[in-house]
Amino acid sequence: MEFLLDYLPLLIWWGTYFFTGDIITATKVLIPTTIIVMGVSFWFTRKIKKMTVFLCLAVVVFGGATVFLEDALFIIWKTTVINWLLAGTFFASHFFGEKTIVKYMLGKTIELDEVDWTRLSFSWILFFIISGSANLFVGFTFEESVWVNFKMFGLLGLTFIFIIGQTIWLNKRAVFVQSEDKST
């Protein structure tokens, strides 16, 4: 259910664009949809993830600029800015704190040696840089409708391919930690 909620605003944005052919109208729909989905998520879970708030703010700021200025440039840049900020944050975590973001997120479920934790982290950094760059390339090289479809299907497809590759790599390298069953 959480996955569906996370991607529902994007799906509605794409659907609105598909039926109207107007990115401004699609973005006008995206902004309240994102806020509503965040509220529904909170209603079900009684918590809001920091990433959800960050993405919602990005939609409001970049989407708001797109609508107010009637210029798709801002909504195109949103994806790249988010990806590059994530790359920078993951990179900075190598220098600040006790462990990297990747190790913080996965350290309770898998064990890796330090070299492999670093490789895993840098693969995510590279992925975010490539995703952001590909978004700009498509957004500024092709027609708007091509970018909208790339945003919906291309970046999502790249993400799935990357995660599948990470899963295969982790299955060869990582030791998966068994959680304790406390139901007995």
PDB file of C-alpha atoms in Angstrom:
ATOM      1  CA  MET A   1       0.000   0.000   0.000  1.00  0.00           C
ATOM      2  CA  GLU A   2       2.850   2.388   0.856  1.00  0.00           C
ATOM      3  CA  PHE A   3       4.420   1.897  -2.588  1.00  0.00           C
ATOM      4  CA  LEU A   4       1.100   2.743  -4.265  1.00  0.00           C
ATOM      5  CA  LEU A   5       0.691   5.873  -2.146  1.00  0.00           C
ATOM      6  CA  ASP A   6       4.261   6.966  -2.928  1.00  0.00           C
ATOM      7  CA  TYR A   7       3.689   6.777  -6.685  1.00  0.00           C
ATOM      8  CA  LEU A   8       0.027   7.814  -6.829  1.00  0.00           C
ATOM      9  CA  PRO A   9       0.740  11.551  -7.323  1.00  0.00           C
ATOM     10  CA  LEU A  10       3.133  10.760 -10.186  1.00  0.00           C
ATOM     11  CA  LEU A  11       0.564   8.461 -11.796  1.00  0.00           C
ATOM     12  CA  ILE A  12      -2.184  11.084 -11.485  1.00  0.00           C
ATOM     13  CA  TRP A  13       0.185  13.768 -12.851  1.00  0.00           C
ATOM     14  CA  TRP A  14       1.020  11.582 -15.828  1.00  0.00           C
ATOM     15  CA  GLY A  15      -2.638  10.684 -16.404  1.00  0.00           C
ATOM     16  CA  THR A  16      -3.650  14.331 -16.291  1.00  0.00           C
ATOM     17  CA  TYR A  17      -0.953  15.182 -18.808  1.00  0.00           C
ATOM     18  CA  PHE A  18      -1.974  12.227 -20.978  1.00  0.00           C
ATOM     19  CA  PHE A  19      -5.582  13.433 -21.160  1.00  0.00           C
ATOM     20  CA  THR A  20      -4.946  17.193 -21.363  1.00  0.00           C
ATOM     21  CA  GLY A  21      -1.555  17.449 -23.057  1.00  0.00           C
ATOM     22  CA  ASP A  22      -0.873  20.383 -20.733  1.00  0.00           C
ATOM     23  CA  ILE A  23       1.948  20.203 -18.223  1.00  0.00           C
ATOM     24  CA  ILE A  24       0.700  23.252 -16.317  1.00  0.00           C
ATOM     25  CA  THR A  25      -2.688  21.615 -15.732  1.00  0.00           C
ATOM     26  CA  ALA A  26      -0.994  18.344 -14.787  1.00  0.00           C
ATOM     27  CA  THR A  27       1.206  20.207 -12.303  1.00  0.00           C
ATOM     28  CA  LYS A  28      -1.830  22.046 -10.875  1.00  0.00           C
ATOM     29  CA  VAL A  29      -3.256  18.588 -10.135  1.00  0.00           C
ATOM     30  CA  LEU A  30       0.065  17.221  -8.836  1.00  0.00           C
ATOM     31  CA  ILE A  31       0.487  19.751  -6.035  1.00  0.00           C
ATOM     32  CA  PRO A  32      -2.754  19.117  -4.098  1.00  0.00           C
ATOM     33  CA  THR A  33      -2.600  15.399  -4.890  1.00  0.00           C
ATOM     34  CA  THR A  34       0.833  15.162  -3.286  1.00  0.00           C
ATOM     35  CA  ILE A  35      -0.359  17.024  -0.186  1.00  0.00           C
ATOM     36  CA  ILE A  36      -3.498  14.871   0.076  1.00  0.00           C
ATOM     37  CA  VAL A  37      -1.505  11.646  -0.313  1.00  0.00           C
ATOM     38  CA  MET A  38       0.871  12.776   2.432  1.00  0.00           C
ATOM     39  CA  GLY A  39      -2.156  13.424   4.655  1.00  0.00           C
ATOM     40  CA  VAL A  40      -3.680  10.022   3.851  1.00  0.00           C
ATOM     41  CA  SER A  41      -0.345   8.356   4.587  1.00  0.00           C
ATOM     42  CA  PHE A  42      -0.230  10.120   7.947  1.00  0.00           C
ATOM     43  CA  TRP A  43      -3.826   9.126   8.681  1.00  0.00           C
ATOM     44  CA  PHE A  44      -3.013   5.431   8.114  1.00  0.00           C
ATOM     45  CA  THR A  45       0.405   5.296   9.780  1.00  0.00           C
ATOM     46  CA  ARG A  46       0.320   8.215  12.253  1.00  0.00           C
ATOM     47  CA  LYS A  47       3.778   9.213  11.041  1.00  0.00           C
ATOM     48  CA  ILE A  48       5.304  10.954   8.050  1.00  0.00           C
ATOM     49  CA  LYS A  49       8.686   9.962   6.690  1.00  0.00           C
ATOM     50  CA  LYS A  50      11.210  12.763   6.272  1.00  0.00           C
ATOM     51  CA  MET A  51      11.630  11.820   2.623  1.00  0.00           C
ATOM     52  CA  THR A  52       7.885  12.213   2.050  1.00  0.00           C
ATOM     53  CA  VAL A  53       7.967  15.721   3.512  1.00  0.00           C
ATOM     54  CA  PHE A  54      11.049  16.575   1.435  1.00  0.00           C
ATOM     55  CA  LEU A  55       9.410  15.347  -1.786  1.00  0.00           C
ATOM     56  CA  CYS A  56       6.176  17.164  -0.973  1.00  0.00           C
ATOM     57  CA  LEU A  57       8.058  20.410  -0.406  1.00  0.00           C
ATOM     58  CA  ALA A  58       9.907  19.936  -3.697  1.00  0.00           C
ATOM     59  CA  VAL A  59       6.604  19.425  -5.522  1.00  0.00           C
ATOM     60  CA  VAL A  60       5.108  22.534  -3.907  1.00  0.00           C
ATOM     61  CA  VAL A  61       8.163  24.712  -4.616  1.00  0.00           C
ATOM     62  CA  PHE A  62       9.054  23.530  -8.135  1.00  0.00           C
ATOM     63  CA  GLY A  63       5.474  22.772  -9.116  1.00  0.00           C
ATOM     64  CA  GLY A  64       4.353  26.107  -7.718  1.00  0.00           C
ATOM     65  CA  ALA A  65       7.002  27.905  -9.788  1.00  0.00           C
ATOM     66  CA  THR A  66       5.907  25.947 -12.866  1.00  0.00           C
ATOM     67  CA  VAL A  67       2.267  26.940 -12.365  1.00  0.00           C
ATOM     68  CA  PHE A  68       2.906  30.539 -11.301  1.00  0.00           C
ATOM     69  CA  LEU A  69       5.376  31.269 -14.117  1.00  0.00           C
ATOM     70  CA  GLU A  70       3.684  28.909 -16.602  1.00  0.00           C
ATOM     71  CA  ASP A  71       7.063  27.378 -17.410  1.00  0.00           C
ATOM     72  CA  ALA A  72       7.724  23.611 -17.396  1.00  0.00           C
ATOM     73  CA  LEU A  73      11.417  24.278 -16.756  1.00  0.00           C
ATOM     74  CA  PHE A  74      10.891  24.136 -12.990  1.00  0.00           C
ATOM     75  CA  ILE A  75       9.038  20.819 -12.874  1.00  0.00           C
ATOM     76  CA  ILE A  76      11.701  19.335 -15.173  1.00  0.00           C
ATOM     77  CA  TRP A  77      14.466  20.537 -12.851  1.00  0.00           C
ATOM     78  CA  LYS A  78      12.685  19.151  -9.744  1.00  0.00           C
ATOM     79  CA  THR A  79      13.649  15.556 -10.495  1.00  0.00           C
ATOM     80  CA  THR A  80      17.264  16.447 -11.157  1.00  0.00           C
ATOM     81  CA  VAL A  81      17.585  18.620  -8.060  1.00  0.00           C
ATOM     82  CA  ILE A  82      16.143  15.834  -5.877  1.00  0.00           C
ATOM     83  CA  ASN A  83      18.471  13.221  -7.375  1.00  0.00           C
ATOM     84  CA  TRP A  84      21.541  15.420  -7.079  1.00  0.00           C
ATOM     85  CA  LEU A  85      20.662  16.412  -3.506  1.00  0.00           C
ATOM     86  CA  LEU A  86      20.344  12.722  -2.648  1.00  0.00           C
ATOM     87  CA  ALA A  87      23.717  12.036  -4.294  1.00  0.00           C
ATOM     88  CA  GLY A  88      25.274  14.869  -2.302  1.00  0.00           C
ATOM     89  CA  THR A  89      23.683  13.716   0.937  1.00  0.00           C
ATOM     90  CA  PHE A  90      24.824  10.122   0.430  1.00  0.00           C
ATOM     91  CA  PHE A  91      28.326  11.391  -0.414  1.00  0.00           C
ATOM     92  CA  ALA A  92      28.454  13.713   2.606  1.00  0.00           C
ATOM     93  CA  SER A  93      27.483  10.833   4.880  1.00  0.00           C
ATOM     94  CA  HIS A  94      30.960   9.390   4.241  1.00  0.00           C
ATOM     95  CA  PHE A  95      32.419  12.335   6.131  1.00  0.00           C
ATOM     96  CA  PHE A  96      29.789  13.101   8.772  1.00  0.00           C
ATOM     97  CA  GLY A  97      28.261  10.772  11.321  1.00  0.00           C
ATOM     98  CA  GLU A  98      29.204   7.321  12.458  1.00  0.00           C
ATOM     99  CA  LYS A  99      28.017   5.481   9.342  1.00  0.00           C
ATOM    100  CA  THR A 100      26.883   6.169   5.807  1.00  0.00           C
ATOM    101  CA  ILE A 101      23.222   6.564   4.944  1.00  0.00           C
ATOM    102  CA  VAL A 102      23.239   3.218   3.136  1.00  0.00           C
ATOM    103  CA  LYS A 103      24.680   1.468   6.169  1.00  0.00           C
ATOM    104  CA  TYR A 104      22.177   3.251   8.409  1.00  0.00           C
ATOM    105  CA  MET A 105      19.269   2.109   6.201  1.00  0.00           C
ATOM    106  CA  LEU A 106      20.402  -1.481   5.616  1.00  0.00           C
ATOM    107  CA  GLY A 107      22.791  -2.216   8.481  1.00  0.00           C
ATOM    108  CA  LYS A 108      20.181  -3.997  10.595  1.00  0.00           C
ATOM    109  CA  THR A 109      19.235  -6.418   7.823  1.00  0.00           C
ATOM    110  CA  ILE A 110      22.543  -7.188   6.113  1.00  0.00           C
ATOM    111  CA  GLU A 111      26.206  -7.491   6.980  1.00  0.00           C
ATOM    112  CA  LEU A 112      28.928  -6.367   4.579  1.00  0.00           C
ATOM    113  CA  ASP A 113      32.615  -5.649   4.967  1.00  0.00           C
ATOM    114  CA  GLU A 114      33.529  -1.953   4.957  1.00  0.00           C
ATOM    115  CA  VAL A 115      34.793  -1.977   1.376  1.00  0.00           C
ATOM    116  CA  ASP A 116      31.474  -3.342   0.160  1.00  0.00           C
ATOM    117  CA  TRP A 117      29.514  -0.792   2.238  1.00  0.00           C
ATOM    118  CA  THR A 118      31.524   1.903   0.465  1.00  0.00           C
ATOM    119  CA  ARG A 119      30.908   0.314  -2.943  1.00  0.00           C
ATOM    120  CA  LEU A 120      27.194   0.074  -2.208  1.00  0.00           C
ATOM    121  CA  SER A 121      27.026   3.695  -1.132  1.00  0.00           C
ATOM    122  CA  PHE A 122      28.940   4.950  -4.159  1.00  0.00           C
ATOM    123  CA  SER A 123      26.770   2.894  -6.497  1.00  0.00           C
ATOM    124  CA  TRP A 124      23.741   4.771  -5.113  1.00  0.00           C
ATOM    125  CA  ILE A 125      25.565   8.093  -5.459  1.00  0.00           C
ATOM    126  CA  LEU A 126      26.391   7.292  -9.084  1.00  0.00           C
ATOM    127  CA  PHE A 127      22.814   6.156  -9.722  1.00  0.00           C
ATOM    128  CA  PHE A 128      21.412   9.443  -8.401  1.00  0.00           C
ATOM    129  CA  ILE A 129      23.869  11.471 -10.500  1.00  0.00           C
ATOM    130  CA  ILE A 130      23.046   9.487 -13.647  1.00  0.00           C
ATOM    131  CA  SER A 131      19.282   9.685 -13.025  1.00  0.00           C
ATOM    132  CA  GLY A 132      19.408  13.436 -12.540  1.00  0.00           C
ATOM    133  CA  SER A 133      21.585  13.898 -15.602  1.00  0.00           C
ATOM    134  CA  ALA A 134      19.396  11.647 -17.771  1.00  0.00           C
ATOM    135  CA  ASN A 135      16.356  13.649 -16.659  1.00  0.00           C
ATOM    136  CA  LEU A 136      17.968  16.890 -17.832  1.00  0.00           C
ATOM    137  CA  PHE A 137      19.156  15.329 -21.074  1.00  0.00           C
ATOM    138  CA  VAL A 138      15.682  14.083 -21.975  1.00  0.00           C
ATOM    139  CA  GLY A 139      13.966  17.205 -20.632  1.00  0.00           C
ATOM    140  CA  PHE A 140      16.049  19.595 -22.725  1.00  0.00           C
ATOM    141  CA  THR A 141      16.662  17.453 -25.804  1.00  0.00           C
ATOM    142  CA  PHE A 142      13.253  16.012 -26.604  1.00  0.00           C
ATOM    143  CA  GLU A 143       9.677  17.229 -26.790  1.00  0.00           C
ATOM    144  CA  GLU A 144       7.784  17.755 -23.562  1.00  0.00           C
ATOM    145  CA  SER A 145       5.606  14.658 -24.091  1.00  0.00           C
ATOM    146  CA  VAL A 146       8.727  12.486 -24.421  1.00  0.00           C
ATOM    147  CA  TRP A 147      10.070  13.875 -21.145  1.00  0.00           C
ATOM    148  CA  VAL A 148       6.741  13.279 -19.376  1.00  0.00           C
ATOM    149  CA  ASN A 149       6.781   9.626 -20.469  1.00  0.00           C
ATOM    150  CA  PHE A 150      10.460   9.309 -19.556  1.00  0.00           C
ATOM    151  CA  LYS A 151       9.684  10.741 -16.108  1.00  0.00           C
ATOM    152  CA  MET A 152       6.862   8.258 -15.631  1.00  0.00           C
ATOM    153  CA  PHE A 153       8.304   5.122 -17.195  1.00  0.00           C
ATOM    154  CA  GLY A 154      11.978   5.663 -17.998  1.00  0.00           C
ATOM    155  CA  LEU A 155      13.199   6.800 -14.588  1.00  0.00           C
ATOM    156  CA  LEU A 156      10.956   4.285 -12.839  1.00  0.00           C
ATOM    157  CA  GLY A 157      12.327   1.549 -15.114  1.00  0.00           C
ATOM    158  CA  LEU A 158      15.911   2.647 -14.467  1.00  0.00           C
ATOM    159  CA  THR A 159      15.222   2.543 -10.745  1.00  0.00           C
ATOM    160  CA  PHE A 160      13.799  -0.990 -10.931  1.00  0.00           C
ATOM    161  CA  ILE A 161      16.741  -2.198 -13.033  1.00  0.00           C
ATOM    162  CA  PHE A 162      19.181  -0.620 -10.579  1.00  0.00           C
ATOM    163  CA  ILE A 163      17.443  -2.183  -7.567  1.00  0.00           C
ATOM    164  CA  ILE A 164      17.414  -5.601  -9.247  1.00  0.00           C
ATOM    165  CA  GLY A 165      21.149  -5.228  -9.927  1.00  0.00           C
ATOM    166  CA  GLN A 166      21.739  -4.191  -6.308  1.00  0.00           C
ATOM    167  CA  THR A 167      19.741  -7.180  -5.090  1.00  0.00           C
ATOM    168  CA  ILE A 168      21.794  -9.572  -7.221  1.00  0.00           C
ATOM    169  CA  TRP A 169      25.029  -7.963  -6.033  1.00  0.00           C
ATOM    170  CA  LEU A 170      23.922  -8.064  -2.389  1.00  0.00           C
ATOM    171  CA  ASN A 171      22.904 -11.728  -2.670  1.00  0.00           C
ATOM    172  CA  LYS A 172      26.501 -12.497  -3.678  1.00  0.00           C
ATOM    173  CA  ARG A 173      28.194 -10.270  -1.087  1.00  0.00           C
ATOM    174  CA  ALA A 174      25.968  -9.761   1.929  1.00  0.00           C
ATOM    175  CA  VAL A 175      25.065 -11.915   4.859  1.00  0.00           C
ATOM    176  CA  PHE A 176      21.395 -11.420   5.585  1.00  0.00           C
ATOM    177  CA  VAL A 177      20.608 -11.055   9.271  1.00  0.00           C
ATOM    178  CA  GLN A 178      17.764 -13.191  10.522  1.00  0.00           C
ATOM    179  CA  SER A 179      15.252 -11.307  12.608  1.00  0.00           C
ATOM    180  CA  GLU A 180      14.284 -12.884  15.868  1.00  0.00           C
ATOM    181  CA  ASP A 181      10.809 -14.417  15.859  1.00  0.00           C
ATOM    182  CA  LYS A 182       9.188 -13.272  19.067  1.00  0.00           C
ATOM    183  CA  SER A 183       5.832 -14.903  18.421  1.00  0.00           C
ATOM    184  CA  THR A 184       6.789 -18.205  20.117  1.00  0.00           C
TER     185      THR A 184
END
